[in-house]
PDB file of C-alpha atoms and ligand atoms in Angstrom:
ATOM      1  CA  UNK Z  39      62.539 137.283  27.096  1.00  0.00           C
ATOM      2  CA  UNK Z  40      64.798 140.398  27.996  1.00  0.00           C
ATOM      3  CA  UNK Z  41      63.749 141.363  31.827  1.00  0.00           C
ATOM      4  CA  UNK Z  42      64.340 144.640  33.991  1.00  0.00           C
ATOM      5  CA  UNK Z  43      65.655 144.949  37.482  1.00  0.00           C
ATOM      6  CA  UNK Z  44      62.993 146.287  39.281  1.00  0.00           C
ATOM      7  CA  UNK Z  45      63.252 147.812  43.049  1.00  0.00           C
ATOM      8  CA  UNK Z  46      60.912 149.784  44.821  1.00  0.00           C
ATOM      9  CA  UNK Z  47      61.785 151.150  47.966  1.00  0.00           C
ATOM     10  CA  UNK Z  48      60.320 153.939  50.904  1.00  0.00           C
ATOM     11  CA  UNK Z  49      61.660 155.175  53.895  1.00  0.00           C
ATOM     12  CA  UNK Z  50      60.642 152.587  56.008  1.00  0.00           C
ATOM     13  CA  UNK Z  51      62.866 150.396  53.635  1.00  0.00           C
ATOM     14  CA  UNK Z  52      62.743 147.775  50.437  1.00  0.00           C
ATOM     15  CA  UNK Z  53      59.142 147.073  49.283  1.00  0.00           C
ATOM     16  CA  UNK Z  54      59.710 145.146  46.184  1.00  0.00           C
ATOM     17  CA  UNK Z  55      62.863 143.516  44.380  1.00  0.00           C
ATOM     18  CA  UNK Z  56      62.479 141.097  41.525  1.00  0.00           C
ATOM     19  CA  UNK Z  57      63.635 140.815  37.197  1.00  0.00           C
ATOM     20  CA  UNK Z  58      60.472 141.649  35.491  1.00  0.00           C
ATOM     21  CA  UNK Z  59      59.144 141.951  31.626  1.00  0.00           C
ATOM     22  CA  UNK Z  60      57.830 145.008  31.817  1.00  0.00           C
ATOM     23  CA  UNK Z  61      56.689 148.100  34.424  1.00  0.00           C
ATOM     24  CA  UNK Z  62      54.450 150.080  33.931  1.00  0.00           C
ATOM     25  CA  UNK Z  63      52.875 152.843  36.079  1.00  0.00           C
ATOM     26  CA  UNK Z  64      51.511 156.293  36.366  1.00  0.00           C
ATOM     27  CA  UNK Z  65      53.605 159.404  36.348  1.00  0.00           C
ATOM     28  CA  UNK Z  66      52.538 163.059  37.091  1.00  0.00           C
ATOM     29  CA  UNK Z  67      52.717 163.383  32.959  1.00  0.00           C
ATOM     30  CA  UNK Z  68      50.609 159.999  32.596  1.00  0.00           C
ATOM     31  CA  UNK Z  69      50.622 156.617  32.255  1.00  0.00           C
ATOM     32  CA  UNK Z  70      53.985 155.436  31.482  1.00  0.00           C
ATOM     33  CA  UNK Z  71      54.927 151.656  30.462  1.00  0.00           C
ATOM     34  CA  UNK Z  72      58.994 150.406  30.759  1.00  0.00           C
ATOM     35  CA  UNK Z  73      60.246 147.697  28.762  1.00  0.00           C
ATOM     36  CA  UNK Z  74      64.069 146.363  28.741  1.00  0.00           C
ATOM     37  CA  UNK Z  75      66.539 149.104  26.879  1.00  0.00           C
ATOM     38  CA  UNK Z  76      64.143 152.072  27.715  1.00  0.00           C
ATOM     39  CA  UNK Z  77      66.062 155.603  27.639  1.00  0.00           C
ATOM     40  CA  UNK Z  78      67.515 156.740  31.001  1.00  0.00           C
ATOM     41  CA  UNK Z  79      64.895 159.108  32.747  1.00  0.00           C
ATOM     42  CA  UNK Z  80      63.498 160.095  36.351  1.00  0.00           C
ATOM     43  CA  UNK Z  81      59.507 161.090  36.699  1.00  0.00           C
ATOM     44  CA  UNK Z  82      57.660 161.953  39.640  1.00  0.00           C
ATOM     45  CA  UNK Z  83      54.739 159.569  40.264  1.00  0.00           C
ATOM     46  CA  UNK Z  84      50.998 159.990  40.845  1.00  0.00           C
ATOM     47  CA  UNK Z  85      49.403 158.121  43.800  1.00  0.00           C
ATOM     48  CA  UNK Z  86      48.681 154.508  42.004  1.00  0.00           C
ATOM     49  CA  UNK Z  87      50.020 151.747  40.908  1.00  0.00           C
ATOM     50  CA  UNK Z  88      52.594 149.901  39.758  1.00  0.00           C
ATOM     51  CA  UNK Z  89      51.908 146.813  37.588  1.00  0.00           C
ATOM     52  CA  UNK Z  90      54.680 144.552  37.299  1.00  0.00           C
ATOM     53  CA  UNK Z  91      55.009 141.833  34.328  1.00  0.00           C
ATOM     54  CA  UNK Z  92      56.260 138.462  33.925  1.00  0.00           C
ATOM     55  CA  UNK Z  93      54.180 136.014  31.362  1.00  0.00           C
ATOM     56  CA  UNK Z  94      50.632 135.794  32.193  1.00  0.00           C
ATOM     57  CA  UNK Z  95      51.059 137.162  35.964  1.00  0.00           C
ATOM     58  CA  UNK Z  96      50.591 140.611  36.956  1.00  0.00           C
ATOM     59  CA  UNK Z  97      51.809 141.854  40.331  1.00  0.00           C
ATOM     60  CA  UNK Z  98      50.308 145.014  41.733  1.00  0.00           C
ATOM     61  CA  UNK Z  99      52.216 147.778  44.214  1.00  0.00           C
ATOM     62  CA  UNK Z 100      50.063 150.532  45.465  1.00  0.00           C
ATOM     63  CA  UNK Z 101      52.550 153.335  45.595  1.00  0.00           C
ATOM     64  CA  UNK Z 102      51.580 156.914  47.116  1.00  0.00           C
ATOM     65  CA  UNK Z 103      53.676 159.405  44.849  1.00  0.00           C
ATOM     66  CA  UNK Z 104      57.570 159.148  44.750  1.00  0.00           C
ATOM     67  CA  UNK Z 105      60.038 159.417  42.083  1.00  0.00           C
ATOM     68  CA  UNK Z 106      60.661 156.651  39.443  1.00  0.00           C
ATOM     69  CA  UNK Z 107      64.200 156.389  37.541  1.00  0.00           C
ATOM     70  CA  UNK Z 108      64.537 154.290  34.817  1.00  0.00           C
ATOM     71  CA  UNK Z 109      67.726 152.683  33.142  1.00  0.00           C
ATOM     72  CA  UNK Z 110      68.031 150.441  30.367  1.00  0.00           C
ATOM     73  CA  UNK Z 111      68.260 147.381  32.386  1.00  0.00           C
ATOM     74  CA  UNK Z 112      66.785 148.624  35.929  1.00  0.00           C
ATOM     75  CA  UNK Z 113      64.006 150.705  37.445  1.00  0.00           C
ATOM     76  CA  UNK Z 114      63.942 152.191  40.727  1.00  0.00           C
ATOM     77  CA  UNK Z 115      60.664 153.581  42.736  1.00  0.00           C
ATOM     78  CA  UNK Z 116      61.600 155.509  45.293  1.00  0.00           C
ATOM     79  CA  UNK Z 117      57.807 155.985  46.914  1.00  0.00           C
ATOM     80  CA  UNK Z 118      56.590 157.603  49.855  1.00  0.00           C
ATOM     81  CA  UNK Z 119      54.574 154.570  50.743  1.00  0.00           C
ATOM     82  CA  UNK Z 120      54.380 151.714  48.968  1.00  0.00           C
ATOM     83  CA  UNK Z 121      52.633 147.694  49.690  1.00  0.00           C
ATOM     84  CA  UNK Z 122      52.245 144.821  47.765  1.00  0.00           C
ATOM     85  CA  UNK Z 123      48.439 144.082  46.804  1.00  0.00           C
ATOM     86  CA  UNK Z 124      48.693 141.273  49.569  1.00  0.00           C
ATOM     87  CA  UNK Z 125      49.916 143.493  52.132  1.00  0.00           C
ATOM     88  CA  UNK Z 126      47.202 145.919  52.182  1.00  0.00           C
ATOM     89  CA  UNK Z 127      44.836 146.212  55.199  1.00  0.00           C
ATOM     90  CA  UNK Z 128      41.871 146.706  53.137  1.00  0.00           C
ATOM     91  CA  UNK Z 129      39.433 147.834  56.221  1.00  0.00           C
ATOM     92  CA  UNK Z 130      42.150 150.403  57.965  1.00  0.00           C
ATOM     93  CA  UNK Z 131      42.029 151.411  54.001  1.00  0.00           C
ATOM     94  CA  UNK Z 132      38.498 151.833  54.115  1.00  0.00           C
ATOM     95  CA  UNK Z 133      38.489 153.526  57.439  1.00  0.00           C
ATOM     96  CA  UNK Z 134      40.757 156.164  55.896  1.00  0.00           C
ATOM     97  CA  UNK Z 135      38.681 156.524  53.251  1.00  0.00           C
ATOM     98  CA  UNK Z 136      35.488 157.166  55.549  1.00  0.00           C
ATOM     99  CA  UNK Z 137      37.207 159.649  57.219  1.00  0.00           C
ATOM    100  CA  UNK Z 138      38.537 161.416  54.605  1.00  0.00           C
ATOM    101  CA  UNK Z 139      35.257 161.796  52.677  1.00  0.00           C
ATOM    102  CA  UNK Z 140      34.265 163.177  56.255  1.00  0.00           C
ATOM    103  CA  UNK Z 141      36.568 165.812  56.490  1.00  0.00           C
ATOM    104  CA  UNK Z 142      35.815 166.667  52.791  1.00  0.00           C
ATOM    105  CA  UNK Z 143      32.193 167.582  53.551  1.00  0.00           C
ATOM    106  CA  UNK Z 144      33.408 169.250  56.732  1.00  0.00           C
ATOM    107  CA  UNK Z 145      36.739 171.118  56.256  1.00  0.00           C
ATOM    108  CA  UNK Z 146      36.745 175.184  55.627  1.00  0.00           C
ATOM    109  CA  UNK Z 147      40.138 175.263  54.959  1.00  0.00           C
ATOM    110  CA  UNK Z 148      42.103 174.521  51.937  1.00  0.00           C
ATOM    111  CA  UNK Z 149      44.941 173.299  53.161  1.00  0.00           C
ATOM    112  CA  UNK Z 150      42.451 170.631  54.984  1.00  0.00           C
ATOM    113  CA  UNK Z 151      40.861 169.986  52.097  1.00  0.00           C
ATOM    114  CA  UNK Z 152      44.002 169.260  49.940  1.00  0.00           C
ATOM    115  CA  UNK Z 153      45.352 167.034  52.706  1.00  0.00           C
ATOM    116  CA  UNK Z 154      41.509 165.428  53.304  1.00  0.00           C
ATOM    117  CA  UNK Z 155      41.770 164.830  49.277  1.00  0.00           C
ATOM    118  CA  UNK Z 156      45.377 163.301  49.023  1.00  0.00           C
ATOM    119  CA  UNK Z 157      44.138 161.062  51.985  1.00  0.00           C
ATOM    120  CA  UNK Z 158      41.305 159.976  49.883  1.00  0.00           C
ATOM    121  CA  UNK Z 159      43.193 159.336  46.862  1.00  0.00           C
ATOM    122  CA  UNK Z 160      45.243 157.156  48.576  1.00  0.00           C
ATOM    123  CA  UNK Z 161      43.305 155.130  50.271  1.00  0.00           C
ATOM    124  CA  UNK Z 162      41.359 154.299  46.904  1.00  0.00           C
ATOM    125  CA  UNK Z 163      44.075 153.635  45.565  1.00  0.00           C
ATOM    126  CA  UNK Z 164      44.839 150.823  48.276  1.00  0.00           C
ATOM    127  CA  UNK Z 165      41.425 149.427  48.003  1.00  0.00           C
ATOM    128  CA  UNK Z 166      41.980 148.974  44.400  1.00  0.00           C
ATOM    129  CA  UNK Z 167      44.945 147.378  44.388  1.00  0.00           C
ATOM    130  CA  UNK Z 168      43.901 145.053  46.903  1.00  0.00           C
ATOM    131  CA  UNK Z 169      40.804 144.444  44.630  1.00  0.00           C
ATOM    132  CA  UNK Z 170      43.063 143.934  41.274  1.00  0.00           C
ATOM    133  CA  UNK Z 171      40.841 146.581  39.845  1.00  0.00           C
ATOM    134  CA  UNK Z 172      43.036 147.942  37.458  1.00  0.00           C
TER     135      UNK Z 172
HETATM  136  P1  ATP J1439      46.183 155.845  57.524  1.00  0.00           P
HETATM  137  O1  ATP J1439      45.294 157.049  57.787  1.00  0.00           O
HETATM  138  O2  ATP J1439      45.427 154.545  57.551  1.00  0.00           O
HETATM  139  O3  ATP J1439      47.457 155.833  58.334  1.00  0.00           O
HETATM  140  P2  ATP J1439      47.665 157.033  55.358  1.00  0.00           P
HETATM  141  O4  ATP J1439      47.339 157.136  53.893  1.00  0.00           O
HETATM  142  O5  ATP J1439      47.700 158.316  56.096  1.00  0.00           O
HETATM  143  O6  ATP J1439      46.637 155.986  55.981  1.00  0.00           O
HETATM  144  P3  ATP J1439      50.478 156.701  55.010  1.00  0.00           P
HETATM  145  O7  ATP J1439      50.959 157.878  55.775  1.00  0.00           O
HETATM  146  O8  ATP J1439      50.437 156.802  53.508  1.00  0.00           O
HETATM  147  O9  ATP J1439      49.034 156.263  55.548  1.00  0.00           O
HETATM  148  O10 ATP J1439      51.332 155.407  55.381  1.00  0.00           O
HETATM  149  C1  ATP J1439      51.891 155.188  56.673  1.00  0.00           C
HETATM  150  C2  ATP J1439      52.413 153.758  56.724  1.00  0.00           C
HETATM  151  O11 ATP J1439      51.334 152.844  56.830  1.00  0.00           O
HETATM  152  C3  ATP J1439      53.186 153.325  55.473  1.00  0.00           C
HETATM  153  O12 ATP J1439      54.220 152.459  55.878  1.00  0.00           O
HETATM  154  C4  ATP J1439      52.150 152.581  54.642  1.00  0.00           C
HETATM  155  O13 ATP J1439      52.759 151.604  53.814  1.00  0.00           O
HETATM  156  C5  ATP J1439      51.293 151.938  55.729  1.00  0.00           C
HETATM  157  N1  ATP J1439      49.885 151.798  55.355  1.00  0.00           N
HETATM  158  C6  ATP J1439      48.973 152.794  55.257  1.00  0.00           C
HETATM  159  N2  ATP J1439      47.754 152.317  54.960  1.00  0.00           N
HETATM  160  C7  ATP J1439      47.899 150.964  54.840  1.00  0.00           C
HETATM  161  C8  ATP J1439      46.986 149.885  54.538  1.00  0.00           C
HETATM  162  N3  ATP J1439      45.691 150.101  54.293  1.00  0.00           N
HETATM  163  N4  ATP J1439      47.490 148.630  54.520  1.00  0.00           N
HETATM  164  C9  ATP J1439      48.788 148.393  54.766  1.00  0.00           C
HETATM  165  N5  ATP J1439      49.695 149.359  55.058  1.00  0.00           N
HETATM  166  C10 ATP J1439      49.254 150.632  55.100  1.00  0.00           C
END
């Protein structure tokens, strides 16, 4: 089986390395799946995850936006935050979550209420990949 050098890395430094079967993930144009020999391209990314292949296992990232670029024998995530499933603090998750809903029923302004919905999204997002529910 044909694999794909995979990194994934933030500010705060490498998240992920590892040869995988196939990515797949979801960019701001929709849900995109790389296998081995896939055209060159870069896509910004949607707050979700990244699945990552090999056999029967499925690893999950939760990544919060970034850039992916993809080459025929390598993919690189360059996120704005990103953690393994196992790495995720599911209850500061669901604190963020609490407090974002919060400041969604309570914020006048829109630029709060963007920030108060980005916050939300990602901590779902967490809380799902810690949960596998994808
Ligand atoms: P919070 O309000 O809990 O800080 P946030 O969405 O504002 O959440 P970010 O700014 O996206 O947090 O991330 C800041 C740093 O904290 C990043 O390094 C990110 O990987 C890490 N991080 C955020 N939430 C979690 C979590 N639930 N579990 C593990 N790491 C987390």
């Amino acid at each position: 089986m044909k694999t794909l050098k995979v990194n994934i890395v933030t500010p705060d430094g490498p998240v992920y390395e590892s040869e995988v079967e196939m990515v797949s993930t979801k960019a701001q144009s929709g849900e995109l799946g790389i296998l081995p020999g896939h055209i060159p391209m870069v896509a910004p990314l949607q707050i979700g995850a990244v699945r990552l292949k090999n056999g029967n296992d499925t690893e999950l990232v939760a990544v919060s936006g970034g850039f992916v670029e993809v080459r025929p024998e390598q993919v690189t995530i360059l996120a704005q935050s990103a953690e393994r499933s196992e790495a995720i603090d599911v209850e500061r998750a669901t604190q963020a979550k609490n407090r974002a809903e919060s400041r969604l029923n309570a914020s006048k302004e829109e630029i709060d209420f963007r920030r108060a919905q980005l916050a939300l999204r990602r901590a779902m997002n967490r809380i799902n990949v810690h949960d596998r529910n994808f």
